[in-house]
Coordinates of N, CA, C and O in Angstrom, one line a residue:
M186 N 51.6 24.0 54.6 CA 52.0 22.2 54.6 C 50.0 21.3 54.8 O 49.9 21.3 53.8
V187 N 49.5 21.5 55.7 CA 48.9 20.5 55.9 C 47.6 22.0 55.1 O 46.5 20.7 54.9
A188 N 46.9 22.5 55.6 CA 46.2 23.3 54.1 C 46.3 23.4 52.8 O 45.3 23.0 53.0
I189 N 47.6 23.3 52.8 CA 47.9 22.9 51.0 C 47.3 21.2 51.0 O 45.8 21.0 50.0
L190 N 47.4 20.7 52.1 CA 46.9 18.7 51.6 C 45.0 18.9 52.2 O 44.7 18.3 51.3
K191 N 44.3 19.8 52.2 CA 43.4 19.8 52.9 C 42.7 20.5 51.7 O 41.7 19.5 51.3
F192 N 43.7 21.4 51.2 CA 42.5 22.3 49.7 C 42.8 20.6 48.7 O 41.6 21.1 48.4
F193 N 43.6 20.2 48.5 CA 43.8 18.8 47.0 C 43.1 17.6 47.9 O 42.3 17.4 46.7
V194 N 42.7 17.3 48.9 CA 41.7 16.6 49.4 C 40.4 17.3 49.1 O 39.9 16.5 48.0
A195 N 39.9 18.5 49.6 CA 38.7 18.9 49.4 C 38.3 19.0 47.6 O 37.2 18.4 46.7
L196 N 39.8 19.4 47.3 CA 39.4 19.5 45.4 C 39.2 18.3 45.0 O 38.8 18.0 44.2
S197 N 39.8 17.1 45.7 CA 39.9 15.6 44.6 C 38.5 15.2 45.2 O 37.8 14.7 43.9
L198 N 37.7 14.8 46.2 CA 36.2 14.9 46.0 C 35.4 15.5 45.5 O 34.5 15.3 44.7
L199 N 35.5 17.2 45.2 CA 34.4 17.7 44.0 C 34.9 17.2 42.8 O 33.4 17.1 41.7
L200 N 36.6 17.1 42.8 CA 36.5 16.4 41.1 C 35.9 15.2 40.4 O 35.4 14.9 39.7
A201 N 36.2 14.3 42.0 CA 35.8 12.6 41.8 C 34.7 13.0 41.5 O 34.0 12.3 40.6
C202 N 33.7 13.4 42.7 CA 31.8 13.8 41.8 C 31.8 14.7 40.5 O 30.8 13.4 40.1
L203 N 32.4 15.4 40.2 CA 32.3 15.7 38.8 C 32.5 14.5 37.5 O 31.8 14.3 37.0
Y204 N 33.5 13.7 37.8 CA 34.1 12.7 37.1 C 33.9 11.8 36.3 O 33.2 11.2 36.1
S205 N 32.9 11.2 38.1 CA 31.9 10.4 38.2 C 30.9 10.7 37.4 O 30.2 9.0 37.0
A206 N 30.6 11.5 37.3 CA 29.3 12.3 36.7 C 29.3 11.9 35.8 O 28.4 11.9 34.7
K207 N 30.3 12.6 34.8 CA 30.6 12.1 33.7 C 30.5 11.6 33.1 O 30.3 10.9 31.4
L208 N 31.0 10.1 33.5 CA 31.3 8.6 33.1 C 30.0 8.6 33.0 O 29.4 7.7 32.1
M209 N 29.1 8.6 34.4 CA 27.6 8.3 34.3 C 27.3 8.5 33.0 O 26.4 7.5 32.4
T210 N 26.7 9.9 33.0 CA 26.5 10.2 31.4 C 26.5 10.0 30.3 O 25.8 9.8 29.1
L211 N 28.2 9.6 30.1 CA 28.5 9.3 29.1 C 27.9 7.7 28.8 O 27.5 7.3 27.1
W212 N 28.4 6.8 30.0 CA 28.4 5.5 29.6 C 26.6 5.0 29.6 O 26.7 4.2 28.5
W213 N 26.0 6.0 30.5 CA 24.5 4.9 30.2 C 23.7 6.4 29.8 O 22.4 6.1 29.7
Q214 N 24.8 7.7 28.7 CA 23.8 8.3 28.1 C 22.3 8.8 28.6 O 20.8 8.9 27.6
V215 N 22.3 9.5 29.8 CA 21.9 10.1 30.6 C 21.5 11.0 30.3 O 22.6 12.2 29.6
P216 N 20.6 12.0 29.5 CA 20.1 13.0 29.1 C 20.4 14.2 30.2 O 19.5 15.7 30.1
L217 N 21.4 14.4 31.1 CA 21.6 15.9 31.9 C 23.1 16.3 31.7 O 23.7 15.2 31.8
P218 N 23.0 17.0 32.1 CA 24.7 17.7 32.6 C 25.2 16.9 33.8 O 24.4 17.0 34.5
A219 N 26.2 16.9 33.2 CA 27.1 16.5 34.3 C 27.3 16.7 35.6 O 27.2 16.6 36.6
P220 N 27.6 18.7 35.3 CA 27.7 19.1 36.5 C 26.4 19.0 37.7 O 26.4 19.1 38.6
L221 N 24.9 18.7 36.8 CA 24.2 18.6 37.6 C 24.1 17.1 38.4 O 23.6 17.4 40.1
V222 N 24.6 15.9 37.7 CA 24.1 14.6 38.2 C 25.8 14.8 39.5 O 25.3 14.2 40.2
A223 N 26.3 15.7 39.4 CA 27.6 16.0 40.2 C 26.6 16.3 41.2 O 27.2 16.2 42.4
M224 N 26.3 17.5 40.9 CA 25.5 18.3 42.6 C 24.0 16.8 43.2 O 24.6 17.2 44.6
I225 N 24.0 15.8 42.8 CA 23.2 14.8 42.8 C 24.0 14.2 43.8 O 23.6 14.2 45.0
F226 N 25.3 13.8 43.3 CA 26.0 12.9 44.2 C 26.2 13.5 45.2 O 26.2 13.0 46.4
M227 N 27.0 15.1 44.9 CA 27.6 15.6 46.1 C 26.4 15.8 47.4 O 27.0 15.2 48.4
L228 N 24.8 15.6 46.7 CA 23.9 16.4 47.8 C 23.3 14.5 48.5 O 23.7 14.8 49.3
I229 N 23.8 13.5 48.2 CA 23.6 12.6 48.6 C 24.8 12.0 49.4 O 24.4 12.1 50.7
L230 N 26.1 12.4 49.1 CA 27.0 12.0 50.0 C 27.2 12.7 51.2 O 27.3 12.5 52.4
L231 N 26.5 13.7 51.0 CA 26.5 14.9 52.3 C 25.6 14.6 53.2 O 25.6 14.6 54.8
S232 N 24.1 14.3 52.5 CA 23.3 14.2 53.0 C 22.9 12.7 53.9 O 22.6 12.3 55.4
S233 N 24.2 11.6 53.4 CA 23.9 10.7 54.1 C 25.6 10.5 55.1 O 26.3 9.9 55.7
K234 N 26.2 11.3 55.0 CA 27.1 12.0 56.1 C 28.5 10.8 55.7 O 29.2 10.9 57.1
M235 N 27.7 10.5 54.4 CA 29.7 9.7 53.7 C 30.6 10.7 54.0 O 31.6 10.8 53.5
I236 N 30.3 12.0 53.7 CA 31.3 13.2 53.1 C 30.8 14.4 54.2 O 29.4 14.6 54.5
Q237 N 32.0 15.4 55.1 CA 31.0 15.8 56.3 C 31.6 17.1 55.3 O 32.5 17.7 54.9
P238 N 30.8 18.0 55.9 CA 30.9 19.6 54.8 C 32.4 20.5 55.2 O 32.9 20.9 54.3
N239 N 32.9 20.1 56.7 CA 33.9 21.1 56.7 C 35.2 20.1 55.7 O 36.4 20.8 55.5
W240 N 35.1 18.4 55.4 CA 36.1 18.1 54.9 C 36.3 19.4 53.1 O 37.1 19.5 52.4
L241 N 35.4 19.6 52.7 CA 34.9 20.5 51.7 C 34.9 21.7 51.4 O 35.6 22.6 50.6
T242 N 35.4 22.5 52.8 CA 36.2 23.7 52.7 C 36.9 24.8 52.3 O 36.5 25.6 51.7
P243 N 38.0 23.6 52.4 CA 39.3 23.9 52.2 C 39.1 24.6 51.1 O 39.6 25.4 50.2
A244 N 38.3 23.8 49.6 CA 38.3 24.1 48.8 C 37.1 25.0 47.7 O 37.6 25.9 46.6
C245 N 36.3 25.1 48.6 CA 35.1 25.7 48.2 C 34.8 27.2 48.7 O 34.6 28.0 47.9
E246 N 35.8 27.7 50.1 CA 35.9 29.0 50.5 C 36.5 29.9 49.3 O 36.2 30.5 48.7
P247 N 37.7 29.3 48.7 CA 38.2 30.1 47.3 C 37.7 30.3 46.6 O 37.8 31.2 45.6
I248 N 36.7 29.2 46.5 CA 36.4 29.4 45.0 C 34.6 30.4 44.6 O 34.4 31.2 44.2
L249 N 34.1 30.4 46.2 CA 33.0 31.3 46.5 C 34.1 32.5 46.4 O 33.2 33.6 46.4
K250 N 34.9 32.5 46.9 CA 35.7 34.3 46.9 C 35.5 34.8 46.1 O 35.0 36.0 45.8
Y251 N 35.4 34.1 44.8 CA 35.9 35.0 43.4 C 35.0 34.2 42.4 O 34.9 34.3 41.6
M252 N 33.7 33.9 43.1 CA 32.6 33.6 42.7 C 32.1 34.2 41.6 O 31.6 34.5 40.2
A253 N 32.3 35.7 41.8 CA 32.0 36.8 40.6 C 32.2 36.9 39.4 O 31.9 37.4 38.2
L254 N 33.6 36.2 39.5 CA 34.4 35.6 37.9 C 33.5 35.9 37.2 O 33.7 35.8 35.6
F255 N 32.8 34.2 37.3 CA 32.2 33.2 36.9 C 31.0 34.0 35.8 O 30.5 33.4 34.8
F256 N 30.8 35.4 36.2 CA 29.2 35.6 36.0 C 30.1 36.5 34.6 O 28.7 37.1 34.1
I257 N 30.9 37.2 34.6 CA 31.7 37.9 33.8 C 31.2 37.4 32.1 O 30.5 38.4 31.1
P258 N 31.6 36.1 31.7 CA 31.0 35.6 30.7 C 29.6 36.2 30.2 O 28.8 36.5 29.0
A259 N 28.7 35.9 31.3 CA 27.5 36.0 31.3 C 27.0 37.4 30.7 O 25.9 38.1 30.1
G260 N 27.7 38.1 31.4 CA 27.7 39.9 31.7 C 28.1 40.4 29.9 O 26.9 41.2 29.1
V261 N 29.0 39.6 29.4 CA 30.1 40.0 28.1 C 28.1 39.6 26.9 O 28.4 39.9 26.0
G262 N 27.8 38.8 27.4 CA 26.9 37.8 26.3 C 26.1 38.5 26.6 O 24.6 38.8 25.0
I263 N 25.6 39.2 27.4 CA 23.9 39.8 27.4 C 24.5 41.8 26.8 O 23.5 41.9 26.0
V264 N 25.5 41.9 26.9 CA 26.2 43.5 26.1 C 26.5 42.9 24.6 O 25.6 43.5 23.8
Q265 N 26.5 41.9 24.4 CA 26.8 41.5 23.2 C 25.4 41.5 21.9 O 24.8 41.6 21.2
H266 N 24.1 40.7 23.1 CA 23.1 40.4 22.0 C 22.5 41.7 22.8 O 21.4 41.3 22.5
T267 N 22.9 42.5 23.0 CA 21.6 44.0 23.0 C 20.9 44.0 22.2 O 19.4 44.2 22.4
P268 N 20.6 44.2 21.3 CA 20.2 44.7 20.1 C 18.9 43.5 20.1 O 18.1 43.8 19.7
L269 N 19.3 42.5 20.2 CA 18.6 40.9 20.2 C 17.7 40.8 21.5 O 16.2 41.0 21.2
L270 N 17.8 42.0 22.6 CA 17.5 41.9 23.7 C 16.1 43.1 23.5 O 15.1 43.0 24.1
I271 N 16.5 43.8 22.5 CA 15.8 45.6 22.6 C 14.8 45.0 21.8 O 13.4 45.0 21.9
L272 N 14.8 44.1 21.1 CA 13.8 43.7 19.8 C 12.7 43.2 20.5 O 11.9 43.4 20.5
Q273 N 13.2 41.2 21.6 CA 11.9 40.7 21.9 C 11.9 40.9 23.6 O 11.3 40.1 24.2
W274 N 11.9 42.5 23.4 CA 12.3 42.7 25.6 C 10.4 42.3 25.9 O 10.5 42.0 26.8
P275 N 9.7 42.3 24.9 CA 8.3 42.5 25.5 C 7.8 40.8 25.8 O 7.1 40.0 26.9
L276 N 8.5 40.1 24.8 CA 8.6 38.5 25.0 C 9.1 38.2 25.9 O 8.9 37.6 27.3
L277 N 10.4 38.5 26.6 CA 11.5 38.2 27.7 C 10.6 38.9 28.7 O 10.8 37.8 29.4
L278 N 9.8 39.8 28.7 CA 9.6 40.0 30.0 C 8.1 39.4 30.5 O 8.1 39.1 31.7
S279 N 7.9 39.2 29.7 CA 6.5 38.3 29.6 C 6.9 36.7 30.0 O 6.3 36.6 31.0
I280 N 7.8 36.1 29.6 CA 8.5 35.1 30.4 C 8.7 35.4 31.8 O 8.1 34.2 32.4
L281 N 9.4 36.1 31.8 CA 10.2 36.5 33.5 C 8.9 37.0 33.9 O 9.0 36.3 35.4
I282 N 7.3 37.3 33.6 CA 6.2 37.6 34.9 C 5.8 36.0 34.8 O 4.9 35.4 35.6
V283 N 5.1 35.7 34.0 CA 4.1 34.4 33.6 C 4.8 33.2 33.9 O 3.8 32.4 34.9
V284 N 5.8 33.0 33.4 CA 6.2 31.1 34.2 C 6.3 31.5 35.7 O 6.1 30.1 35.8
P285 N 7.4 32.0 36.1 CA 7.0 32.3 37.6 C 5.6 32.4 38.1 O 5.3 31.2 39.4
T286 N 4.9 33.0 37.6 CA 3.3 33.0 37.9 C 2.9 31.9 38.1 O 2.4 31.2 39.1
I287 N 3.1 31.1 37.0 CA 2.3 30.0 37.0 C 3.1 28.6 37.6 O 1.6 28.0 38.3
G288 N 4.3 28.8 38.2 CA 4.9 28.2 39.0 C 4.4 28.1 40.5 O 4.5 27.1 41.0
I289 N 4.4 29.1 40.4 CA 4.0 29.3 41.9 C 2.4 29.5 42.3 O 2.3 28.7 43.4
C290 N 1.3 29.4 41.4 CA 0.4 29.0 41.5 C -0.4 27.7 41.1 O -0.6 27.0 42.1
L291 N 0.7 27.0 40.7 CA 0.7 25.3 40.9 C 1.0 24.8 42.5 O 0.7 24.2 42.6
V292 N 2.4 25.2 42.4 CA 2.8 25.1 44.0 C 1.8 24.9 45.2 O 1.9 24.4 45.9
A293 N 1.3 25.7 45.0 CA -0.1 26.8 45.7 C -1.0 25.6 45.9 O -2.1 25.1 46.4
I294 N -1.4 25.2 44.0 CA -3.0 24.4 44.4 C -2.1 22.5 44.8 O -3.0 22.1 45.4
V295 N -0.7 22.5 44.6 CA -0.1 21.0 45.3 C -0.7 21.2 46.6 O -0.8 20.2 47.2
A296 N 0.0 21.9 47.5 CA 0.3 22.7 48.4 C -1.4 22.2 49.0 O -1.2 21.9 50.5
Q297 N -2.4 22.9 48.5 CA -3.3 22.9 49.3 C -3.8 21.8 49.2 O -4.8 21.6 50.1
K298 N -3.7 21.0 48.2 CA -4.5 19.7 48.0 C -4.2 19.1 49.1 O -4.2 17.8 49.3
G299 N -2.3 18.9 49.6 CA -1.7 18.4 50.1 C -2.4 18.4 51.9 O -2.3 17.6 52.2
L300 N -2.6 20.0 52.1 CA -2.8 19.7 52.8 C -4.5 19.3 53.4 O -4.8 19.3 54.2
K301 N -5.5 19.7 52.6 CA -6.7 19.4 52.7 C -6.8 17.8 52.6 O -7.4 17.4 53.6
D302 N -6.1 16.5 52.6 CA -5.9 14.9 52.3 C -4.4 15.0 54.2 O -5.0 13.7 54.0
D303 N -4.6 15.5 54.4 CA -4.0 15.2 55.7 C -5.2 15.3 56.4 O -5.9 14.9 57.2

């Protein structure tokens, strides 16, 4: 009985962050997805120690246990769009190589500049 109560308290905390983020993005017209804002709320709550990580464990463990099921729709989408992927593979491959390379180079430049200023 106590485990069930802990699960519902943890799930309530997660859902409270999500629905407060949904309300905020709706009311203030924030151009960010509500789940992202909810993760930011959760990060702030965990960093400020207003919520302890072990309070969330009862709800997070089952979700993480079955997380692979959440990737099935993405896999089905890839299979359904295989002809498009075959047609556009050079562009996709170049994006997968060029964009991370540019990002890493920019981070390296900023890090070097930060080290020189210290």
